[in-house]
Protein backbone atom coordinates (compact mmCIF):
# COMPACT_ATOMS: atom_id res chain seq x y z
CA UNK A 1 0.00 0.00 0.00
CA UNK A 2 1.28 3.46 -0.93
CA UNK A 3 2.08 5.56 2.18
CA UNK A 4 1.68 9.32 1.93
CA UNK A 5 4.06 11.51 3.91
CA UNK A 6 2.54 12.66 7.20
CA UNK A 7 2.23 16.29 6.09
CA UNK A 8 0.58 15.32 2.81
CA UNK A 9 -1.86 13.07 4.63
CA UNK A 10 -2.76 15.96 6.96
CA UNK A 11 -3.46 18.23 3.98
CA UNK A 12 -5.63 15.52 2.40
CA UNK A 13 -7.69 15.20 5.58
CA UNK A 14 -8.15 18.97 5.83
CA UNK A 15 -9.18 19.18 2.17
CA UNK A 16 -11.68 16.34 2.64
CA UNK A 17 -13.18 18.11 5.66
CA UNK A 18 -13.51 21.37 3.74
CA UNK A 19 -15.16 19.65 0.80
CA UNK A 20 -17.54 17.74 3.10
CA UNK A 21 -18.45 20.97 4.91
CA UNK A 22 -19.09 22.73 1.60
CA UNK A 23 -21.31 19.89 0.36
CA UNK A 24 -23.24 19.85 3.66
CA UNK A 25 -23.83 23.61 3.43
CA UNK A 26 -25.06 23.27 -0.15
CA UNK A 27 -27.52 20.53 0.83
CA UNK A 28 -28.98 22.31 3.87
CA UNK A 29 -32.60 23.43 3.72
CA UNK A 30 -33.70 26.88 4.83
CA UNK A 31 -35.04 25.44 8.09
CA UNK A 32 -31.79 23.58 8.78
CA UNK A 33 -29.82 26.80 8.24
CA UNK A 34 -32.03 28.68 10.73
CA UNK A 35 -31.85 25.79 13.22
CA UNK A 36 -28.05 25.90 13.02
CA UNK A 37 -28.08 29.67 13.52
CA UNK A 38 -30.28 29.30 16.60
CA UNK A 39 -28.11 26.52 18.03
CA UNK A 40 -24.98 28.62 17.67
CA UNK A 41 -26.18 32.02 18.78
CA UNK A 42 -29.05 31.66 21.26
CA UNK A 43 -28.37 31.86 24.98
CA UNK A 44 -30.65 31.13 27.93
CA UNK A 45 -29.89 34.41 29.70
CA UNK A 46 -28.95 37.78 28.28
CA UNK A 47 -28.92 41.38 29.41
CA UNK A 48 -27.98 44.39 27.29
CA UNK A 49 -27.67 48.10 27.92
CA UNK A 50 -28.47 49.99 24.73
CA UNK A 51 -28.44 53.44 23.23
CA UNK A 52 -31.23 54.08 20.71
CA UNK A 53 -31.06 56.91 18.17
CA UNK A 54 -34.05 57.96 16.08
CA UNK A 55 -33.53 59.59 12.66
CA UNK A 56 -35.75 61.41 10.17
CA UNK A 57 -34.25 62.39 6.81
CA UNK A 58 -30.79 61.52 8.22
CA UNK A 59 -31.19 64.00 11.09
CA UNK A 60 -31.21 62.87 14.72
CA UNK A 61 -34.57 63.48 16.37
CA UNK A 62 -34.05 61.76 19.74
CA UNK A 63 -31.60 59.62 21.67
CA UNK A 64 -32.79 57.11 24.30
CA UNK A 65 -31.17 54.83 26.87
CA UNK A 66 -32.70 51.43 27.58
CA UNK A 67 -32.19 47.87 28.75
CA UNK A 68 -33.15 44.68 26.94
CA UNK A 69 -33.38 41.44 28.95
CA UNK A 70 -34.13 37.87 27.91
CA UNK A 71 -34.57 34.68 29.91
CA UNK A 72 -35.46 31.14 28.81
CA UNK A 73 -38.10 29.90 31.24
CA UNK A 74 -38.40 26.30 30.11
CA UNK A 75 -38.95 24.24 27.01
CA UNK A 76 -40.68 26.39 24.41
CA UNK A 77 -40.96 29.59 26.48
CA UNK A 78 -38.74 32.68 26.54
CA UNK A 79 -39.48 36.00 28.22
CA UNK A 80 -38.25 39.45 27.23
CA UNK A 81 -38.26 42.83 28.90
CA UNK A 82 -37.35 46.13 27.28
CA UNK A 83 -37.46 49.28 29.42
CA UNK A 84 -36.43 52.87 28.82
CA UNK A 85 -34.29 54.78 31.31
CA UNK A 86 -33.93 58.12 29.47
CA UNK A 87 -34.87 60.73 28.41
CA UNK A 88 -37.47 61.85 30.93
CA UNK A 89 -40.35 61.63 28.45
CA UNK A 90 -39.99 57.85 28.05
CA UNK A 91 -38.38 56.89 31.37
CA UNK A 92 -40.13 53.88 32.88
CA UNK A 93 -41.96 52.81 29.72
CA UNK A 94 -41.52 49.04 29.41
CA UNK A 95 -42.54 46.20 27.11
CA UNK A 96 -42.88 42.72 28.60
CA UNK A 97 -43.18 39.75 26.23
CA UNK A 98 -43.81 36.07 26.93
CA UNK A 99 -42.93 34.14 23.78
CA UNK A 100 -44.12 30.57 23.23
CA UNK A 101 -43.29 27.97 20.61
CA UNK A 102 -46.62 26.18 20.75
CA UNK A 103 -49.15 28.95 21.40
CA UNK A 104 -49.72 32.66 20.91
CA UNK A 105 -47.33 35.12 22.52
CA UNK A 106 -48.41 37.62 25.19
CA UNK A 107 -47.22 41.24 25.33
CA UNK A 108 -47.86 44.01 27.86
CA UNK A 109 -46.91 47.68 27.67
CA UNK A 110 -46.32 49.57 30.92
CA UNK A 111 -46.79 53.35 30.92
CA UNK A 112 -45.72 55.08 34.19
CA UNK A 113 -48.38 57.76 33.82
CA UNK A 114 -51.09 55.08 34.02
CA UNK A 115 -49.29 52.96 36.66
CA UNK A 116 -50.60 49.80 35.02
CA UNK A 117 -49.84 47.40 32.20
CA UNK A 118 -51.85 47.23 29.01
CA UNK A 119 -52.04 44.02 26.99
CA UNK A 120 -51.09 44.48 23.37
CA UNK A 121 -53.97 43.34 21.17
CA UNK A 122 -53.22 40.64 18.63
CA UNK A 123 -53.49 42.94 15.63
CA UNK A 124 -51.49 45.63 17.42
CA UNK A 125 -48.23 43.75 17.04
CA UNK A 126 -47.83 44.96 13.48
CA UNK A 127 -47.76 48.59 14.65
CA UNK A 128 -44.66 50.66 15.43
CA UNK A 129 -43.24 50.51 18.95
CA UNK A 130 -42.84 53.84 20.77
CA UNK A 131 -42.25 55.92 17.64
CA UNK A 132 -39.42 53.69 16.38
CA UNK A 133 -39.07 51.83 13.09
CA UNK A 134 -39.44 48.52 14.94
CA UNK A 135 -42.86 46.90 15.16
CA UNK A 136 -43.84 45.07 18.34
CA UNK A 137 -43.34 41.76 16.53
CA UNK A 138 -39.73 42.65 15.65
CA UNK A 139 -38.61 42.72 19.26
CA UNK A 140 -38.61 39.00 20.06
CA UNK A 141 -36.95 35.88 18.68
CA UNK A 142 -39.39 34.03 16.47
CA UNK A 143 -40.68 30.51 17.03
CA UNK A 144 -39.34 28.63 14.02
CA UNK A 145 -42.26 26.18 14.05
CA UNK A 146 -44.58 29.07 13.12
CA UNK A 147 -42.73 29.78 9.85
CA UNK A 148 -41.58 28.07 6.72
CA UNK A 149 -38.07 28.86 5.51
CA UNK A 150 -37.43 28.81 1.76
CA UNK A 151 -33.77 28.73 0.80
CA UNK A 152 -32.84 30.98 -2.13
CA UNK A 153 -29.58 31.09 -4.14
CA UNK A 154 -26.59 32.13 -2.03
CA UNK A 155 -25.26 35.66 -2.45
CA UNK A 156 -21.96 37.43 -1.92
CA UNK A 157 -22.42 40.76 -0.13
CA UNK A 158 -19.42 43.08 0.21
CA UNK A 159 -17.18 40.12 -0.58
CA UNK A 160 -18.74 37.89 2.12
CA UNK A 161 -20.66 34.70 1.13
CA UNK A 162 -24.20 34.57 2.57
CA UNK A 163 -27.04 32.10 2.85
CA UNK A 164 -30.34 33.67 1.76
CA UNK A 165 -33.60 32.42 3.29
CA UNK A 166 -37.18 33.71 3.03
CA UNK A 167 -39.18 33.42 6.27
CA UNK A 168 -42.94 33.18 5.74
CA UNK A 169 -45.51 32.78 8.52
CA UNK A 170 -47.58 29.58 8.35
CA UNK A 171 -49.20 29.57 11.80
CA UNK A 172 -52.83 30.64 11.12
CA UNK A 173 -52.99 33.09 14.04
CA UNK A 174 -49.63 34.62 13.15
CA UNK A 175 -50.64 34.95 9.50
CA UNK A 176 -53.57 37.10 10.64
CA UNK A 177 -51.48 39.16 13.09
CA UNK A 178 -48.23 39.85 11.27
CA UNK A 179 -47.56 43.00 9.30
CA UNK A 180 -45.28 41.14 6.90
CA UNK A 181 -45.78 38.87 3.94
CA UNK A 182 -42.19 37.69 4.26
CA UNK A 183 -38.77 38.54 5.61
CA UNK A 184 -35.60 37.80 3.64
CA UNK A 185 -32.77 36.74 5.95
CA UNK A 186 -29.12 37.02 4.99
CA UNK A 187 -26.77 34.84 7.08
CA UNK A 188 -22.98 34.91 6.93
CA UNK A 189 -22.03 31.41 5.77
CA UNK A 190 -18.98 31.06 8.01
CA UNK A 191 -20.86 31.88 11.22
CA UNK A 192 -24.59 31.42 10.43
CA UNK A 193 -25.17 34.91 11.84
CA UNK A 194 -28.00 37.03 10.44
CA UNK A 195 -26.59 40.41 9.45
CA UNK A 196 -29.40 41.70 7.24
CA UNK A 197 -33.18 41.34 7.02
CA UNK A 198 -35.40 42.73 4.24
CA UNK A 199 -39.07 43.12 5.16
CA UNK A 200 -42.01 43.07 2.76
CA UNK A 201 -45.45 44.36 3.69
CA UNK A 202 -48.61 42.27 3.42
CA UNK A 203 -48.84 43.14 -0.29
CA UNK A 204 -45.33 41.79 -0.86
CA UNK A 205 -43.63 45.17 -1.35
CA UNK A 206 -40.31 45.75 0.40
CA UNK A 207 -40.40 48.67 2.80
CA UNK A 208 -37.94 48.05 5.66
CA UNK A 209 -34.36 46.84 5.95
CA UNK A 210 -32.47 45.92 9.10
CA UNK A 211 -28.68 45.68 9.05
CA UNK A 212 -26.43 44.40 11.83
CA UNK A 213 -22.83 45.64 12.08
CA UNK A 214 -19.82 45.84 14.39
CA UNK A 215 -20.02 42.07 14.81
CA UNK A 216 -18.14 40.53 17.73
CA UNK A 217 -17.38 36.95 18.73
CA UNK A 218 -18.53 37.08 22.35
CA UNK A 219 -18.31 33.45 23.44
CA UNK A 220 -17.38 30.21 21.62
CA UNK A 221 -19.43 30.16 18.41
CA UNK A 222 -21.69 32.97 19.67
CA UNK A 223 -21.67 36.23 17.74
CA UNK A 224 -23.50 39.45 18.44
CA UNK A 225 -23.93 42.76 16.63
CA UNK A 226 -23.02 45.82 18.62
CA UNK A 227 -25.02 47.94 16.18
CA UNK A 228 -28.40 47.40 14.52
CA UNK A 229 -30.15 49.80 12.17
CA UNK A 230 -33.77 49.51 11.04
CA UNK A 231 -34.64 51.72 8.06
CA UNK A 232 -38.10 52.54 6.79
CA UNK A 233 -37.46 52.97 3.07
CA UNK A 234 -40.77 54.75 2.49
CA UNK A 235 -40.72 57.32 5.26
CA UNK A 236 -36.97 58.07 5.24
CA UNK A 237 -36.78 57.30 8.96
CA UNK A 238 -34.42 54.99 10.82
CA UNK A 239 -33.82 53.62 14.29
CA UNK A 240 -30.29 52.71 15.31
CA UNK A 241 -29.42 50.65 18.39
CA UNK A 242 -25.92 50.45 19.85
CA UNK A 243 -25.11 47.96 22.61
CA UNK A 244 -23.01 49.53 25.35
CA UNK A 245 -22.88 46.54 27.74
CA UNK A 246 -23.76 42.85 27.55
CA UNK A 247 -24.09 40.06 30.13
CA UNK A 248 -24.93 36.35 29.70
CA UNK A 249 -25.25 35.40 33.38
CA UNK A 250 -28.46 34.11 34.97
CA UNK A 251 -28.01 36.56 37.84
CA UNK A 252 -28.41 39.48 35.42
CA UNK A 253 -31.98 38.42 34.53
CA UNK A 254 -33.77 37.03 37.64
CA UNK A 255 -37.26 35.59 37.09
CA UNK A 256 -38.99 38.37 39.04
CA UNK A 257 -38.07 40.86 36.31
CA UNK A 258 -40.41 39.13 33.87
CA UNK A 259 -43.65 39.55 35.82
CA UNK A 260 -46.25 42.30 35.53
CA UNK A 261 -45.94 43.16 39.22
CA UNK A 262 -42.25 43.96 38.72
CA UNK A 263 -43.37 46.75 36.40
CA UNK A 264 -46.40 47.96 38.34
CA UNK A 265 -44.22 48.23 41.47
CA UNK A 266 -41.85 50.31 39.30
CA UNK A 267 -38.88 48.17 40.32
CA UNK A 268 -37.51 48.50 36.79
CA UNK A 269 -37.11 52.24 37.39
CA UNK A 270 -34.86 51.91 40.42
Tab-separated table of C-alpha atoms in Angstrom:
chain	number	residue	atom	x	y	z
A	1	UNK	CA	0.000	0.000	0.000
A	2	UNK	CA	1.284	3.456	-0.927
A	3	UNK	CA	2.082	5.557	2.184
A	4	UNK	CA	1.675	9.324	1.933
A	5	UNK	CA	4.064	11.511	3.913
A	6	UNK	CA	2.536	12.661	7.197
A	7	UNK	CA	2.227	16.291	6.094
A	8	UNK	CA	0.581	15.318	2.805
A	9	UNK	CA	-1.858	13.066	4.627
A	10	UNK	CA	-2.764	15.956	6.956
A	11	UNK	CA	-3.461	18.230	3.980
A	12	UNK	CA	-5.627	15.523	2.403
A	13	UNK	CA	-7.690	15.198	5.584
A	14	UNK	CA	-8.152	18.969	5.829
A	15	UNK	CA	-9.182	19.179	2.172
A	16	UNK	CA	-11.676	16.336	2.642
A	17	UNK	CA	-13.181	18.111	5.665
A	18	UNK	CA	-13.508	21.371	3.743
A	19	UNK	CA	-15.159	19.645	0.795
A	20	UNK	CA	-17.539	17.745	3.102
A	21	UNK	CA	-18.445	20.970	4.905
A	22	UNK	CA	-19.088	22.725	1.604
A	23	UNK	CA	-21.310	19.887	0.362
A	24	UNK	CA	-23.235	19.851	3.660
A	25	UNK	CA	-23.832	23.614	3.433
A	26	UNK	CA	-25.059	23.268	-0.153
A	27	UNK	CA	-27.515	20.531	0.830
A	28	UNK	CA	-28.982	22.308	3.870
A	29	UNK	CA	-32.600	23.432	3.724
A	30	UNK	CA	-33.701	26.875	4.830
A	31	UNK	CA	-35.040	25.437	8.094
A	32	UNK	CA	-31.790	23.585	8.776
A	33	UNK	CA	-29.822	26.804	8.242
A	34	UNK	CA	-32.028	28.679	10.727
A	35	UNK	CA	-31.847	25.795	13.218
A	36	UNK	CA	-28.052	25.896	13.023
A	37	UNK	CA	-28.082	29.668	13.518
A	38	UNK	CA	-30.282	29.301	16.601
A	39	UNK	CA	-28.114	26.520	18.032
A	40	UNK	CA	-24.976	28.618	17.668
A	41	UNK	CA	-26.184	32.016	18.785
A	42	UNK	CA	-29.055	31.663	21.260
A	43	UNK	CA	-28.374	31.856	24.979
A	44	UNK	CA	-30.652	31.127	27.934
A	45	UNK	CA	-29.888	34.408	29.700
A	46	UNK	CA	-28.952	37.779	28.277
A	47	UNK	CA	-28.916	41.383	29.408
A	48	UNK	CA	-27.982	44.389	27.288
A	49	UNK	CA	-27.674	48.104	27.923
A	50	UNK	CA	-28.470	49.985	24.733
A	51	UNK	CA	-28.436	53.445	23.226
A	52	UNK	CA	-31.231	54.080	20.713
A	53	UNK	CA	-31.065	56.908	18.171
A	54	UNK	CA	-34.052	57.963	16.076
A	55	UNK	CA	-33.530	59.589	12.663
A	56	UNK	CA	-35.754	61.408	10.171
A	57	UNK	CA	-34.251	62.395	6.805
A	58	UNK	CA	-30.795	61.525	8.217
A	59	UNK	CA	-31.188	64.002	11.094
A	60	UNK	CA	-31.210	62.867	14.725
A	61	UNK	CA	-34.573	63.475	16.367
A	62	UNK	CA	-34.048	61.765	19.737
A	63	UNK	CA	-31.601	59.616	21.672
A	64	UNK	CA	-32.785	57.111	24.298
A	65	UNK	CA	-31.173	54.831	26.873
A	66	UNK	CA	-32.700	51.429	27.580
A	67	UNK	CA	-32.195	47.866	28.752
A	68	UNK	CA	-33.146	44.679	26.943
A	69	UNK	CA	-33.380	41.443	28.954
A	70	UNK	CA	-34.134	37.868	27.906
A	71	UNK	CA	-34.573	34.681	29.912
A	72	UNK	CA	-35.460	31.145	28.813
A	73	UNK	CA	-38.097	29.896	31.238
A	74	UNK	CA	-38.403	26.300	30.107
A	75	UNK	CA	-38.952	24.244	27.010
A	76	UNK	CA	-40.676	26.394	24.414
A	77	UNK	CA	-40.957	29.591	26.484
A	78	UNK	CA	-38.738	32.680	26.536
A	79	UNK	CA	-39.482	35.997	28.223
A	80	UNK	CA	-38.251	39.450	27.235
A	81	UNK	CA	-38.259	42.832	28.902
A	82	UNK	CA	-37.351	46.132	27.282
A	83	UNK	CA	-37.458	49.279	29.424
A	84	UNK	CA	-36.435	52.868	28.819
A	85	UNK	CA	-34.286	54.785	31.307
A	86	UNK	CA	-33.935	58.121	29.474
A	87	UNK	CA	-34.872	60.728	28.409
A	88	UNK	CA	-37.472	61.848	30.934
A	89	UNK	CA	-40.350	61.628	28.449
A	90	UNK	CA	-39.992	57.852	28.046
A	91	UNK	CA	-38.381	56.891	31.367
A	92	UNK	CA	-40.133	53.882	32.878
A	93	UNK	CA	-41.960	52.809	29.716
A	94	UNK	CA	-41.516	49.044	29.406
A	95	UNK	CA	-42.536	46.203	27.108
A	96	UNK	CA	-42.883	42.717	28.596
A	97	UNK	CA	-43.182	39.748	26.233
A	98	UNK	CA	-43.812	36.070	26.931
A	99	UNK	CA	-42.934	34.145	23.780
A	100	UNK	CA	-44.123	30.570	23.234
A	101	UNK	CA	-43.290	27.966	20.606
A	102	UNK	CA	-46.625	26.175	20.750
A	103	UNK	CA	-49.151	28.947	21.402
A	104	UNK	CA	-49.720	32.655	20.908
A	105	UNK	CA	-47.330	35.121	22.520
A	106	UNK	CA	-48.412	37.620	25.187
A	107	UNK	CA	-47.221	41.239	25.334
A	108	UNK	CA	-47.860	44.007	27.858
A	109	UNK	CA	-46.912	47.679	27.673
A	110	UNK	CA	-46.316	49.568	30.916
A	111	UNK	CA	-46.786	53.348	30.921
A	112	UNK	CA	-45.717	55.080	34.187
A	113	UNK	CA	-48.379	57.761	33.815
A	114	UNK	CA	-51.085	55.076	34.018
A	115	UNK	CA	-49.295	52.960	36.659
A	116	UNK	CA	-50.600	49.805	35.025
A	117	UNK	CA	-49.839	47.398	32.201
A	118	UNK	CA	-51.853	47.234	29.010
A	119	UNK	CA	-52.042	44.018	26.993
A	120	UNK	CA	-51.087	44.482	23.366
A	121	UNK	CA	-53.973	43.342	21.168
A	122	UNK	CA	-53.219	40.639	18.631
A	123	UNK	CA	-53.493	42.942	15.630
A	124	UNK	CA	-51.493	45.628	17.417
A	125	UNK	CA	-48.229	43.749	17.041
A	126	UNK	CA	-47.833	44.955	13.482
A	127	UNK	CA	-47.757	48.588	14.652
A	128	UNK	CA	-44.658	50.662	15.429
A	129	UNK	CA	-43.242	50.506	18.953
A	130	UNK	CA	-42.839	53.840	20.766
A	131	UNK	CA	-42.252	55.916	17.635
A	132	UNK	CA	-39.421	53.688	16.383
A	133	UNK	CA	-39.068	51.826	13.091
A	134	UNK	CA	-39.439	48.515	14.940
A	135	UNK	CA	-42.855	46.896	15.162
A	136	UNK	CA	-43.842	45.074	18.338
A	137	UNK	CA	-43.342	41.765	16.532
A	138	UNK	CA	-39.732	42.653	15.646
A	139	UNK	CA	-38.613	42.723	19.258
A	140	UNK	CA	-38.610	38.996	20.058
A	141	UNK	CA	-36.950	35.882	18.685
A	142	UNK	CA	-39.385	34.029	16.474
A	143	UNK	CA	-40.676	30.511	17.025
A	144	UNK	CA	-39.337	28.628	14.019
A	145	UNK	CA	-42.263	26.185	14.048
A	146	UNK	CA	-44.581	29.068	13.123
A	147	UNK	CA	-42.731	29.781	9.853
A	148	UNK	CA	-41.578	28.074	6.722
A	149	UNK	CA	-38.069	28.856	5.506
A	150	UNK	CA	-37.427	28.814	1.761
A	151	UNK	CA	-33.766	28.725	0.799
A	152	UNK	CA	-32.838	30.982	-2.127
A	153	UNK	CA	-29.577	31.086	-4.136
A	154	UNK	CA	-26.592	32.133	-2.027
A	155	UNK	CA	-25.261	35.663	-2.451
A	156	UNK	CA	-21.960	37.426	-1.921
A	157	UNK	CA	-22.425	40.760	-0.132
A	158	UNK	CA	-19.420	43.077	0.210
A	159	UNK	CA	-17.184	40.116	-0.580
A	160	UNK	CA	-18.745	37.894	2.118
A	161	UNK	CA	-20.662	34.700	1.129
A	162	UNK	CA	-24.196	34.565	2.568
A	163	UNK	CA	-27.041	32.104	2.846
A	164	UNK	CA	-30.337	33.674	1.759
A	165	UNK	CA	-33.599	32.420	3.286
A	166	UNK	CA	-37.175	33.709	3.031
A	167	UNK	CA	-39.180	33.417	6.269
A	168	UNK	CA	-42.942	33.183	5.737
A	169	UNK	CA	-45.507	32.783	8.521
A	170	UNK	CA	-47.577	29.578	8.354
A	171	UNK	CA	-49.195	29.573	11.802
A	172	UNK	CA	-52.832	30.642	11.122
A	173	UNK	CA	-52.990	33.087	14.037
A	174	UNK	CA	-49.635	34.616	13.153
A	175	UNK	CA	-50.636	34.946	9.497
A	176	UNK	CA	-53.571	37.098	10.642
A	177	UNK	CA	-51.483	39.161	13.089
A	178	UNK	CA	-48.232	39.847	11.271
A	179	UNK	CA	-47.564	43.003	9.302
A	180	UNK	CA	-45.279	41.143	6.901
A	181	UNK	CA	-45.779	38.865	3.945
A	182	UNK	CA	-42.186	37.692	4.262
A	183	UNK	CA	-38.765	38.536	5.608
A	184	UNK	CA	-35.604	37.796	3.639
A	185	UNK	CA	-32.774	36.741	5.946
A	186	UNK	CA	-29.122	37.022	4.993
A	187	UNK	CA	-26.772	34.840	7.078
A	188	UNK	CA	-22.979	34.908	6.926
A	189	UNK	CA	-22.033	31.415	5.767
A	190	UNK	CA	-18.977	31.057	8.009
A	191	UNK	CA	-20.864	31.880	11.220
A	192	UNK	CA	-24.590	31.419	10.428
A	193	UNK	CA	-25.165	34.906	11.840
A	194	UNK	CA	-28.005	37.030	10.437
A	195	UNK	CA	-26.590	40.414	9.451
A	196	UNK	CA	-29.402	41.705	7.238
A	197	UNK	CA	-33.177	41.339	7.020
A	198	UNK	CA	-35.395	42.728	4.241
A	199	UNK	CA	-39.070	43.116	5.164
A	200	UNK	CA	-42.011	43.074	2.756
A	201	UNK	CA	-45.451	44.363	3.691
A	202	UNK	CA	-48.606	42.274	3.424
A	203	UNK	CA	-48.837	43.144	-0.286
A	204	UNK	CA	-45.327	41.793	-0.855
A	205	UNK	CA	-43.629	45.171	-1.355
A	206	UNK	CA	-40.311	45.750	0.400
A	207	UNK	CA	-40.398	48.675	2.797
A	208	UNK	CA	-37.936	48.054	5.659
A	209	UNK	CA	-34.362	46.839	5.945
A	210	UNK	CA	-32.465	45.915	9.099
A	211	UNK	CA	-28.675	45.682	9.053
A	212	UNK	CA	-26.429	44.403	11.826
A	213	UNK	CA	-22.835	45.638	12.079
A	214	UNK	CA	-19.818	45.843	14.388
A	215	UNK	CA	-20.018	42.066	14.807
A	216	UNK	CA	-18.145	40.528	17.732
A	217	UNK	CA	-17.379	36.947	18.733
A	218	UNK	CA	-18.533	37.079	22.351
A	219	UNK	CA	-18.313	33.446	23.444
A	220	UNK	CA	-17.383	30.210	21.621
A	221	UNK	CA	-19.435	30.165	18.408
A	222	UNK	CA	-21.689	32.969	19.666
A	223	UNK	CA	-21.665	36.231	17.740
A	224	UNK	CA	-23.500	39.448	18.440
A	225	UNK	CA	-23.934	42.759	16.629
A	226	UNK	CA	-23.016	45.824	18.622
A	227	UNK	CA	-25.022	47.940	16.184
A	228	UNK	CA	-28.398	47.400	14.522
A	229	UNK	CA	-30.150	49.802	12.170
A	230	UNK	CA	-33.773	49.512	11.035
A	231	UNK	CA	-34.638	51.716	8.058
A	232	UNK	CA	-38.102	52.541	6.786
A	233	UNK	CA	-37.458	52.972	3.073
A	234	UNK	CA	-40.766	54.751	2.486
A	235	UNK	CA	-40.723	57.320	5.261
A	236	UNK	CA	-36.966	58.072	5.244
A	237	UNK	CA	-36.781	57.296	8.958
A	238	UNK	CA	-34.422	54.990	10.816
A	239	UNK	CA	-33.821	53.623	14.295
A	240	UNK	CA	-30.295	52.710	15.308
A	241	UNK	CA	-29.417	50.652	18.394
A	242	UNK	CA	-25.923	50.451	19.852
A	243	UNK	CA	-25.115	47.958	22.611
A	244	UNK	CA	-23.008	49.531	25.353
A	245	UNK	CA	-22.883	46.541	27.737
A	246	UNK	CA	-23.759	42.846	27.548
A	247	UNK	CA	-24.087	40.057	30.126
A	248	UNK	CA	-24.931	36.351	29.704
A	249	UNK	CA	-25.249	35.403	33.385
A	250	UNK	CA	-28.456	34.105	34.967
A	251	UNK	CA	-28.005	36.561	37.844
A	252	UNK	CA	-28.415	39.484	35.424
A	253	UNK	CA	-31.984	38.423	34.531
A	254	UNK	CA	-33.766	37.031	37.635
A	255	UNK	CA	-37.255	35.593	37.090
A	256	UNK	CA	-38.993	38.368	39.043
A	257	UNK	CA	-38.069	40.863	36.310
A	258	UNK	CA	-40.411	39.134	33.868
A	259	UNK	CA	-43.648	39.551	35.825
A	260	UNK	CA	-46.251	42.300	35.526
A	261	UNK	CA	-45.939	43.157	39.218
A	262	UNK	CA	-42.249	43.960	38.716
A	263	UNK	CA	-43.373	46.746	36.403
A	264	UNK	CA	-46.399	47.958	38.341
A	265	UNK	CA	-44.218	48.226	41.467
A	266	UNK	CA	-41.846	50.308	39.301
A	267	UNK	CA	-38.879	48.171	40.319
A	268	UNK	CA	-37.510	48.497	36.790
A	269	UNK	CA	-37.112	52.236	37.388
A	270	UNK	CA	-34.856	51.908	40.416
